[in-house]
Structure formats: C-alpha cells, structure tokens
Coordinates of C-alpha atoms and ligand atoms in Angstrom, one line a residue:
M1 CA 7.1 -28.4 57.0
M2 CA 4.9 -27.0 59.8
Q3 CA 1.6 -28.8 60.4
P4 CA -1.5 -26.7 59.7
E5 CA -3.6 -25.8 62.7
Y6 CA -6.6 -27.9 61.7
D7 CA -7.2 -31.3 60.0
I8 CA -10.6 -30.2 58.7
V9 CA -12.4 -26.8 58.2
V10 CA -16.2 -27.0 57.5
F11 CA -16.8 -24.0 55.2
G12 CA -20.5 -23.2 55.1
A13 CA -21.3 -24.5 58.6
T14 CA -24.4 -22.2 58.8
S15 CA -26.0 -23.9 55.7
F16 CA -28.8 -26.4 56.1
V17 CA -26.6 -29.3 55.3
G18 CA -23.5 -27.7 57.0
Q19 CA -25.3 -27.7 60.3
I20 CA -26.1 -31.4 59.9
L21 CA -22.5 -32.1 59.0
T22 CA -21.2 -30.1 62.0
R23 CA -23.5 -31.9 64.4
Y24 CA -22.3 -35.2 63.0
L25 CA -18.6 -34.5 63.3
L26 CA -19.2 -33.2 66.9
E27 CA -21.2 -36.3 68.0
Q28 CA -18.8 -38.7 66.2
Y29 CA -15.4 -37.1 66.9
G30 CA -15.9 -34.3 69.5
T31 CA -13.5 -31.5 70.1
G32 CA -10.1 -31.4 71.6
G33 CA -9.4 -35.1 70.5
T34 CA -7.6 -36.6 67.5
L35 CA -9.6 -34.5 65.1
R36 CA -8.5 -30.8 65.1
W37 CA -11.3 -29.0 63.3
A38 CA -13.1 -25.6 62.9
I39 CA -16.3 -24.2 61.5
A40 CA -16.1 -21.4 58.9
G41 CA -18.4 -19.1 56.9
R42 CA -18.9 -15.4 56.0
N43 CA -20.8 -14.3 59.0
E44 CA -19.2 -14.5 62.5
S45 CA -22.3 -14.0 64.5
K46 CA -24.3 -16.6 62.5
L47 CA -21.4 -19.1 63.0
E48 CA -21.4 -18.4 66.7
A49 CA -25.2 -18.9 66.8
T50 CA -24.7 -22.2 65.0
R51 CA -22.1 -23.2 67.6
A52 CA -24.3 -22.2 70.5
E53 CA -27.2 -24.3 69.2
L54 CA -24.9 -27.3 69.5
G55 CA -24.6 -26.8 73.2
N56 CA -21.7 -27.1 75.6
A57 CA -20.0 -29.9 73.7
A58 CA -19.3 -27.4 70.9
A59 CA -18.0 -24.5 73.2
D60 CA -14.4 -25.0 72.2
L61 CA -15.1 -25.3 68.4
P62 CA -13.0 -22.6 66.7
V63 CA -14.8 -20.2 64.3
V64 CA -13.0 -19.0 61.1
V65 CA -14.4 -16.1 59.1
A66 CA -14.0 -16.2 55.3
D67 CA -16.2 -15.1 52.4
A68 CA -16.6 -17.1 49.2
G69 CA -16.2 -13.8 47.2
N70 CA -13.0 -12.7 49.0
E71 CA -10.0 -14.7 47.8
S72 CA -7.5 -13.4 50.4
S73 CA -9.9 -14.5 53.2
L74 CA -10.2 -17.9 51.6
R75 CA -6.4 -18.3 51.2
A76 CA -5.9 -17.4 54.8
M77 CA -8.5 -20.1 55.8
V78 CA -7.1 -22.7 53.4
Q79 CA -3.5 -22.3 54.7
R80 CA -4.7 -23.1 58.3
T81 CA -6.0 -26.6 57.4
R82 CA -5.2 -29.9 55.7
V83 CA -8.8 -30.4 54.3
V84 CA -11.6 -28.0 53.5
V85 CA -15.1 -29.5 53.2
S86 CA -17.5 -27.0 51.6
T87 CA -21.3 -26.8 51.7
V88 CA -21.4 -23.2 50.2
G89 CA -23.6 -23.6 47.1
P90 CA -24.9 -23.4 44.5
Y91 CA -21.2 -24.1 43.7
A92 CA -21.5 -22.8 40.1
L93 CA -22.3 -19.4 41.7
Y94 CA -20.0 -19.3 44.7
G95 CA -17.5 -22.2 44.5
E96 CA -14.7 -21.4 42.1
P97 CA -12.4 -19.2 44.2
L98 CA -12.2 -21.8 46.9
V99 CA -11.4 -24.6 44.5
R100 CA -8.7 -22.4 42.9
V101 CA -7.1 -21.5 46.3
C102 CA -7.1 -25.2 47.5
A103 CA -5.6 -26.4 44.2
Q104 CA -2.9 -23.7 44.4
E105 CA -2.1 -24.2 48.1
G106 CA -2.1 -28.0 48.1
T107 CA -5.0 -28.3 50.5
D108 CA -7.4 -31.2 50.0
Y109 CA -11.0 -30.4 49.3
C110 CA -14.4 -32.1 49.1
D111 CA -17.9 -30.9 48.6
L112 CA -21.5 -31.7 47.6
T113 CA -21.8 -30.3 44.2
G114 CA -23.8 -32.1 41.6
E115 CA -23.3 -29.5 38.9
V116 CA -21.6 -31.3 36.0
Q117 CA -20.8 -28.2 33.9
W118 CA -19.1 -26.5 36.9
I119 CA -17.0 -29.6 37.8
R120 CA -15.9 -29.8 34.1
Q121 CA -14.8 -26.2 34.3
M122 CA -12.9 -26.7 37.6
I123 CA -11.0 -29.7 36.1
A124 CA -10.1 -27.8 33.0
R125 CA -8.9 -24.7 34.9
Y126 CA -7.2 -26.1 38.0
E127 CA -6.1 -29.7 37.4
D128 CA -2.6 -28.6 36.6
D129 CA -2.4 -26.5 39.8
A130 CA -3.7 -29.4 41.9
R131 CA -1.2 -31.8 40.3
A132 CA 1.6 -29.4 41.0
S133 CA 0.6 -28.6 44.6
G134 CA -0.5 -32.1 45.6
A135 CA -4.1 -31.1 46.4
H136 CA -6.7 -33.8 46.1
I137 CA -10.0 -32.4 45.0
V138 CA -13.0 -34.7 45.4
H139 CA -16.4 -33.4 44.3
C140 CA -19.8 -35.1 44.7
C141 CA -19.4 -36.5 48.3
G142 CA -23.1 -36.6 49.1
F143 CA -26.1 -38.7 47.9
D144 CA -24.8 -37.6 44.6
S145 CA -22.6 -39.5 44.0
I146 CA -21.2 -41.6 46.8
P147 CA -23.8 -44.4 46.9
S148 CA -23.6 -44.8 43.1
D149 CA -19.9 -44.4 42.7
M150 CA -19.0 -46.6 45.7
G151 CA -21.8 -49.0 44.8
V152 CA -20.4 -49.6 41.4
H153 CA -16.9 -49.9 42.9
F154 CA -18.2 -52.5 45.4
L155 CA -20.0 -54.5 42.7
Q156 CA -16.9 -54.5 40.5
Q157 CA -14.7 -55.6 43.4
Q158 CA -17.0 -58.6 43.8
A159 CA -16.9 -59.3 40.1
M160 CA -13.1 -59.2 40.0
A161 CA -12.8 -61.5 43.0
Q162 CA -15.5 -64.0 41.9
I163 CA -15.3 -63.9 38.1
G164 CA -11.8 -62.6 37.5
S165 CA -12.9 -59.5 35.5
A166 CA -15.1 -56.5 35.8
C167 CA -18.7 -56.5 34.5
P168 CA -19.0 -54.5 31.2
T169 CA -22.6 -53.6 32.0
V170 CA -23.9 -52.4 35.3
K171 CA -27.2 -50.6 36.2
M172 CA -28.5 -49.0 39.4
R173 CA -32.2 -48.9 40.2
V174 CA -33.6 -46.9 43.1
R175 CA -35.9 -49.5 44.8
A176 CA -37.1 -47.2 47.5
A177 CA -36.2 -43.8 49.0
K178 CA -37.8 -41.4 51.5
G179 CA -36.7 -37.8 51.9
E180 CA -37.3 -34.2 50.9
F181 CA -35.3 -31.7 48.9
S182 CA -33.9 -28.6 50.6
G183 CA -33.8 -25.0 49.3
G184 CA -30.0 -25.2 48.4
T185 CA -30.4 -28.4 46.3
V186 CA -33.5 -27.0 44.5
A187 CA -31.7 -23.7 43.9
S188 CA -28.7 -25.7 42.3
L189 CA -31.1 -27.8 40.1
M190 CA -33.0 -24.8 38.9
N191 CA -29.8 -22.9 38.2
V192 CA -28.6 -25.7 35.9
A193 CA -32.0 -25.9 34.1
K194 CA -31.9 -22.1 33.6
E195 CA -28.4 -22.0 32.2
A196 CA -29.0 -25.0 29.9
A197 CA -32.2 -23.4 28.5
S198 CA -30.2 -20.5 27.0
D199 CA -27.0 -22.3 26.0
P200 CA -27.2 -25.1 23.3
A201 CA -23.5 -26.0 23.9
L202 CA -24.1 -26.6 27.6
R203 CA -27.2 -28.7 26.7
K204 CA -24.9 -30.8 24.5
E205 CA -22.3 -31.1 27.2
L206 CA -24.9 -32.1 29.8
A207 CA -26.2 -34.9 27.5
N208 CA -22.7 -36.4 27.1
P209 CA -22.3 -39.4 29.5
F210 CA -18.5 -39.0 29.2
S211 CA -18.4 -35.2 29.9
L212 CA -16.2 -35.6 33.0
C213 CA -13.8 -38.1 31.5
P214 CA -10.4 -36.9 30.4
S215 CA -10.5 -35.8 26.7
G216 CA -8.3 -38.7 25.5
F217 CA -10.9 -41.3 26.9
K218 CA -12.8 -42.9 24.0
S219 CA -15.7 -45.3 24.2
S220 CA -17.9 -46.4 21.3
R221 CA -20.6 -48.1 23.5
R222 CA -23.9 -46.4 23.3
Q223 CA -25.0 -45.7 26.9
P224 CA -28.5 -46.7 28.0
N225 CA -30.6 -43.9 29.4
V226 CA -34.1 -44.2 30.8
K227 CA -36.0 -41.1 29.6
S228 CA -39.6 -42.3 30.0
A229 CA -41.5 -45.2 31.6
E230 CA -39.6 -48.4 30.5
F231 CA -39.9 -52.0 31.5
D232 CA -36.7 -53.5 33.0
P233 CA -36.5 -57.3 32.6
D234 CA -33.7 -57.5 35.2
F235 CA -36.1 -56.4 37.8
G236 CA -39.4 -57.6 36.2
A237 CA -40.7 -54.0 36.9
W238 CA -41.3 -50.6 35.3
T239 CA -38.8 -47.8 35.7
A240 CA -38.8 -44.0 35.4
P241 CA -36.0 -41.5 35.0
F242 CA -33.9 -40.7 38.1
V243 CA -33.1 -37.1 38.4
M244 CA -29.6 -37.7 40.0
A245 CA -28.6 -40.0 37.1
A246 CA -27.4 -36.9 35.2
I247 CA -24.5 -36.4 37.7
N248 CA -24.0 -40.0 39.1
T249 CA -23.4 -41.6 35.7
R250 CA -20.8 -39.0 34.8
I251 CA -18.9 -39.6 38.1
V252 CA -19.0 -43.3 37.6
H253 CA -17.6 -43.0 34.1
R254 CA -14.9 -40.6 35.3
S255 CA -13.9 -43.2 38.0
N256 CA -13.5 -45.7 35.3
A257 CA -11.7 -43.4 32.9
I258 CA -9.1 -42.1 35.4
Q259 CA -8.3 -45.6 36.6
D260 CA -7.2 -46.8 33.1
A261 CA -10.7 -48.2 32.3
V262 CA -10.7 -50.5 35.3
Y263 CA -14.3 -51.4 34.5
G264 CA -13.6 -51.7 30.7
Q265 CA -13.1 -49.4 27.8
E266 CA -16.7 -50.2 26.6
F267 CA -18.3 -50.1 30.1
A268 CA -22.0 -49.2 30.2
Y269 CA -23.8 -47.8 33.2
D270 CA -27.2 -46.2 33.8
E271 CA -29.6 -45.4 36.6
A272 CA -33.4 -45.2 37.0
M273 CA -36.2 -45.5 39.6
L274 CA -38.2 -48.7 40.0
T275 CA -42.0 -47.8 39.9
G276 CA -43.5 -51.3 40.4
K277 CA -45.0 -54.1 38.4
G278 CA -48.0 -54.3 36.0
L279 CA -50.2 -51.4 34.9
K280 CA -49.9 -49.6 38.2
G281 CA -46.0 -49.6 37.8
R282 CA -46.3 -48.4 34.3
L283 CA -48.7 -45.6 35.1
Q284 CA -46.6 -44.5 38.0
G285 CA -43.5 -44.5 35.7
M286 CA -45.3 -42.3 33.2
A287 CA -46.4 -39.9 35.9
M288 CA -42.9 -39.6 37.4
A289 CA -41.3 -39.0 34.0
A290 CA -43.9 -36.3 33.2
G291 CA -43.4 -34.7 36.7
I292 CA -39.6 -34.4 36.3
G293 CA -39.9 -33.1 32.8
G294 CA -42.4 -30.5 33.9
F295 CA -40.3 -29.3 36.8
L296 CA -37.2 -28.9 34.6
A297 CA -39.2 -27.1 31.9
A298 CA -40.8 -24.7 34.4
S299 CA -37.3 -24.0 35.9
A300 CA -36.0 -22.9 32.6
I301 CA -38.5 -20.2 31.9
A302 CA -38.4 -17.0 33.9
P303 CA -42.1 -16.5 34.9
T304 CA -42.7 -20.2 35.9
R305 CA -39.3 -20.2 37.6
W306 CA -40.4 -17.2 39.6
A307 CA -43.7 -18.9 40.5
L308 CA -41.9 -22.1 41.6
E309 CA -39.4 -20.1 43.7
T310 CA -42.1 -18.0 45.3
F311 CA -44.8 -20.5 46.0
V312 CA -43.6 -24.1 45.7
V313 CA -40.0 -25.0 46.5
P314 CA -38.2 -24.5 49.8
K315 CA -36.1 -21.3 50.1
P316 CA -32.3 -21.5 50.5
G317 CA -31.6 -22.4 54.1
E318 CA -34.8 -24.5 54.5
G319 CA -35.0 -28.3 54.4
P320 CA -36.5 -31.4 56.0
S321 CA -37.2 -31.5 59.8
R322 CA -34.9 -33.6 62.0
Q323 CA -37.8 -36.1 62.4
S324 CA -38.2 -36.3 58.7
Q325 CA -34.4 -36.8 58.2
E326 CA -34.4 -39.6 60.8
S327 CA -37.4 -41.4 59.3
G328 CA -35.9 -41.2 55.8
F329 CA -33.9 -44.0 54.1
Y330 CA -32.9 -45.3 50.7
D331 CA -32.4 -48.7 49.1
L332 CA -30.4 -48.9 45.8
R333 CA -30.1 -52.1 43.8
F334 CA -27.2 -52.8 41.4
V335 CA -27.0 -55.5 38.8
G336 CA -23.9 -56.3 36.8
H337 CA -23.7 -58.6 33.8
A338 CA -20.4 -60.3 33.2
S339 CA -19.0 -61.2 29.7
D340 CA -19.6 -64.9 30.4
G341 CA -23.3 -64.4 31.2
R342 CA -23.0 -64.4 35.0
V343 CA -25.0 -61.9 37.0
I344 CA -24.0 -60.1 40.2
R345 CA -26.6 -58.3 42.3
T346 CA -25.7 -56.0 45.2
K347 CA -27.5 -53.4 47.2
V348 CA -26.5 -50.1 49.0
T349 CA -28.8 -48.8 51.8
G350 CA -28.7 -45.7 54.0
D351 CA -30.4 -45.1 57.3
R352 CA -31.5 -41.4 56.9
D353 CA -33.1 -39.3 54.2
P354 CA -30.8 -39.3 51.2
G355 CA -30.3 -35.6 50.6
Y356 CA -29.6 -34.4 54.1
G357 CA -29.4 -36.8 57.1
S358 CA -27.3 -39.3 55.2
T359 CA -25.5 -36.8 53.0
G360 CA -24.2 -34.9 56.1
K361 CA -22.7 -38.2 57.4
M362 CA -21.3 -39.3 54.0
L363 CA -19.6 -35.9 53.5
G364 CA -18.2 -36.0 57.1
E365 CA -16.7 -39.4 56.5
A366 CA -15.3 -38.4 53.1
A367 CA -13.5 -35.4 54.8
M368 CA -12.2 -37.7 57.6
C369 CA -11.0 -40.2 55.0
L370 CA -9.2 -37.4 53.1
A371 CA -7.6 -36.2 56.3
F372 CA -6.6 -39.5 57.8
D373 CA -6.8 -42.5 55.5
A374 CA -6.2 -41.6 51.9
G375 CA -2.7 -42.2 50.6
E376 CA -0.5 -39.1 50.5
D377 CA 1.6 -41.0 47.9
R378 CA -1.3 -40.6 45.4
P379 CA -0.7 -37.5 43.1
G380 CA -2.7 -34.4 43.4
G381 CA -5.6 -33.8 41.0
F382 CA -9.4 -34.1 40.6
W383 CA -10.4 -37.5 41.8
T384 CA -13.7 -39.2 42.4
P385 CA -14.9 -40.7 45.8
S386 CA -14.2 -44.3 44.6
S387 CA -11.0 -43.7 42.7
Y388 CA -9.3 -41.9 45.6
L389 CA -11.0 -43.1 48.8
G390 CA -12.0 -46.6 47.7
Q391 CA -12.5 -49.4 50.3
K392 CA -11.4 -47.1 53.2
L393 CA -14.4 -44.9 52.6
I394 CA -16.7 -48.0 52.4
D395 CA -15.4 -49.1 55.7
R396 CA -16.0 -45.7 57.3
L397 CA -19.5 -45.4 55.8
Q398 CA -20.5 -48.9 57.1
D399 CA -18.8 -48.4 60.5
N400 CA -20.0 -44.9 61.2
A401 CA -22.5 -43.4 58.7
G402 CA -25.4 -46.0 58.5
L403 CA -24.7 -47.3 55.0
R404 CA -24.6 -51.0 54.1
F405 CA -23.0 -52.6 51.0
E406 CA -24.3 -56.1 50.5
V407 CA -24.0 -58.9 47.9
L408 CA -27.5 -60.3 47.1
E409 CA -26.7 -62.8 44.3
N410 CA -23.7 -64.1 42.4
R411 CA -24.7 -66.7 39.8
Ligands
NAP501 N1 -25.0 -33.7 46.6 C1 -26.0 -33.9 47.5 O1 -26.4 -34.9 47.8 C2 -26.5 -32.6 48.2 C3 -27.3 -32.7 49.3 C4 -27.6 -31.5 49.9 C5 -27.2 -30.3 49.5 N2 -26.3 -30.2 48.4 C6 -25.8 -29.0 47.9 O2 -25.1 -28.4 49.0 C7 -25.2 -26.9 48.9 C8 -25.7 -26.4 50.2 O3 -27.1 -26.8 50.4 P1 -28.0 -26.2 51.6 O4 -29.4 -26.6 51.3 O5 -27.4 -26.6 52.9 O6 -27.7 -24.6 51.3 P2 -28.2 -23.3 52.1 O7 -28.9 -23.7 53.4 O8 -28.9 -22.5 51.2 O9 -26.8 -22.6 52.6 C9 -26.0 -21.9 51.7 C10 -24.7 -21.6 52.5 O10 -23.8 -20.8 51.6 C11 -23.3 -19.8 52.4 N3 -22.9 -18.7 51.6 C12 -23.6 -18.0 50.6 N4 -22.8 -17.0 50.1 C13 -21.6 -17.1 50.7 C14 -20.4 -16.3 50.7 N5 -20.3 -15.3 49.8 N6 -19.4 -16.6 51.5 C15 -19.5 -17.7 52.4 N7 -20.6 -18.4 52.5 C16 -21.7 -18.1 51.7 C17 -24.4 -19.4 53.3 O11 -23.9 -18.6 54.4 P3 -24.9 -17.7 55.3 O12 -25.5 -18.7 56.3 O13 -23.9 -16.8 56.0 O14 -25.9 -17.1 54.5 C18 -24.9 -20.8 53.7 O15 -24.0 -21.3 54.7 C19 -26.1 -26.7 47.7 O16 -25.3 -26.4 46.6 C20 -26.8 -28.0 47.5 O17 -27.1 -28.2 46.1 C21 -26.0 -31.4 47.8

C-alpha cells in the first residue's frame, strides 16, 4: 500500500492549545526531518498567520484546509495522513464527523476531549468501523486523562513487579497545581453541565463510574467518590472534589476493563484534591466543594450561564499567557493498597500549567507514540492512553515532555 503523505496532521492548529502543540512539535521535531507533518483547520489565512507567528523554522510546514462540518474535506485530509491529532472542540459539538471518518479510513486519531457522554456515543457508533479498518482511536490525551491513566498504570506496574499482583484499591490526590482554564475548556465544561441539566438519563450516565467500560464488564465494588470536604487518613489531610475526576476515573476504569481486568474485577479508584491539615484544610475543602458546585449549577441555568460567559470566564480562543504556562506545574500523589496490606506510593509531576503548557506536550507525544511506537499488530478500536501506548508513552513523556513518574514508598 502507498504510504500517506504525512505521519501526523494537527487539526485545529489555530486553537489556543493547537498553537501550543504546533510550537512544541516544531521545536522538538522540526520540519523536513523524520516526522512528516502538517497543520490543518477550516480557515486557510488563519492557518497561514499561525504558521507565520512561528517564524522561519515553520516556513515549510504544509497547511491543509478542512472543515469539521464538511465530511468530504475531512475524508480528503484523513486519507493524507497516518495520524490525526485534533484540538477542535467542544468535541460534542464539532468532533463526530472526524472520528467517523478516521474509524472508516483506518487512520489513527487522538484528542483532548474530556466529554464522557460524547466518548460513549463515539464508542457505540464507530467501534465496529475502527475494528474493521484497523484505526486506533485514543481520546483524552491531555491533562485529562494522561497523568491519571498513566499514573495508575505506573503504580500497578510497580505493584506487579514488587508484590506480584495489582493493588485492588488506588487513589489519586492532587497535592499541588498551578494553572488557569482556557475558553475552550470552560466552553466544554459548561456544555456538559447544560446538557445534563435537561436530561436525567445523561445525569445517570455521568454518575456511573463504569460508563466507558464495555457493557459486559461487571463490578459490584462501590466506588469511593469525594463530594464534599472529607478527611483522608492516607494523607493525614483534608480533601475536596476534583473537577477532572468525572472523566479521569472513567478512563482508568476503561483501561482496566478492556485489558481483561488487569487491575482486578473489583478494582476501586477515586480522585480528589488535598486542601491541607487541621481546621484550615477543612475550611478550604468546604470552600472548594461549594465553589465547584456553584459553578456547575450556574452553568446549567440559561441566565447565569449567560452572565458567566459574558463577564467571568475566558472566551473560546483565550487562555493563560506564555509566562503563566511556564510558571505552572502539577504534583499528583497516588497511593495503592495491596491485598496483603502493603502500600505503594508514587507521584506524577509536570513542569508546565496542567491545562495548556503540559497538555500541548502530552498530546504531541501521544500523537508521536501513535505514529512511531505503538504496535501495529494491536487491533483497531477505541483504546485509552495506558492500554494502547503504555510504557512507550511514559518514556516519551519523561524524555521530552517534562513529566516525572516516581516511586515514593513501597512497604
Ligand atoms: N483535556 C485537556 O486537558 C484539555 C486541555 C485544553 C483544552 N482541551 C479541549 O481542547 C479543545 C480546544 O480548546 P482550546 O481552548 O484550544 O479551543 P479554542 O481556542 O476555542 O479553539 C477551537 C478550535 O476549533 C476550531 N473550529 C471550530 N469550528 C470548526 C470547524 N467547523 N472546522 C474546523 N475547525 C473548527 C477553531 O478554528 P478557527 O480558529 O478557525 O475558529 C479553533 O481552532 C476544547 O474542547 C477543550 O475542552 C482539553
């Protein structure tokens, strides 16, 4: 078969995060070298402006025009590449035609969606096509959910090597993080809150920790879920809900389910934020829980959603400054309890703000891993970062993207 023209096409290169991703690929891999790649989007002159901003180094970067709402333009783009990496979101609004075309054409695909209900629909509608064509579809390749999914994979690899079996209970706690939301992420979050407010079936689906597992997967273990300020004895500190837990936990459970319950049929996993010790930690936990609840409630109702969109949250296309991205970071702590009482503690850290600086690099390495490292012998279908990209992605993230995976304690 003839090789497609490109290894990777960045669809949505004009988006806030698409520009970070494009700059990262350019600085890391250049043009005219081993990586054959192009930037794509709906607006040629905007794409050319994006390329011009990157300076002379980007002068040879090809531009491909395709519109998320025009399937024949998407098909033409997809046929020219081995991998498409998409930052065109909210995905629930714009993403389906591209997933369909990739699944039909056998082109690998990765993105930054965190929209559980949309991922579920894509799996239901296109898994058969992807299996038949050999396309590997990997959603959630940004801060949600690479650090969580790869973090659990890393901890369980240690458990299996040291203890001989996976830990049936793992939790992740955000110890520290610095970064801002962008317009695109806020638009996606508000869109989910709006849809859920008017759809009880969707609310039920979003509350199901196993909603992304294949329908035959059964677990009777009640999943922990931090909904308000709670004391966590593993950390001797108070916790508050973590807004990304709603997607990360679903991806981690899917990783387990599609790998024949490699972490155990009754595996339990949850995520929360550490807010500190004593009364101060408790009060901070209560304030954070109330803040998250208030934002989601306000997003669900038309007048307050309008007020938020108009006066408070960043607009689509807006996001943190470069300086803010560079001074951002995150520090996630994992603890696993083995069946014999042993405890493993690990941590995952990133050197830029989670939602943009680090997300752009993680997404770039996920696309590179799809293009160059992942086994073509693995069947097509809807995978997760850890189940398909595994250790090779951890190596890339540590070598190139500023992430660290470390064991802190094994007793
Ligand atoms: N998972 C994570 O950790 C994470 C982190 C960051 C962002 N995200 C997600 O990534 C997505 C992008 O975020 P962002 O802040 O970068 O968004 P953004 O700046 O608002 O950009 C949206 C992009 O979509 C493009 N677009 C819209 N309609 C299109 C169409 N019909 N055809 C082709 N392109 C179209 C826009 O093109 P034009 O420039 O031509 O208008 C633009 O490139 C969001 O869904 C966000 O939730 C996830």
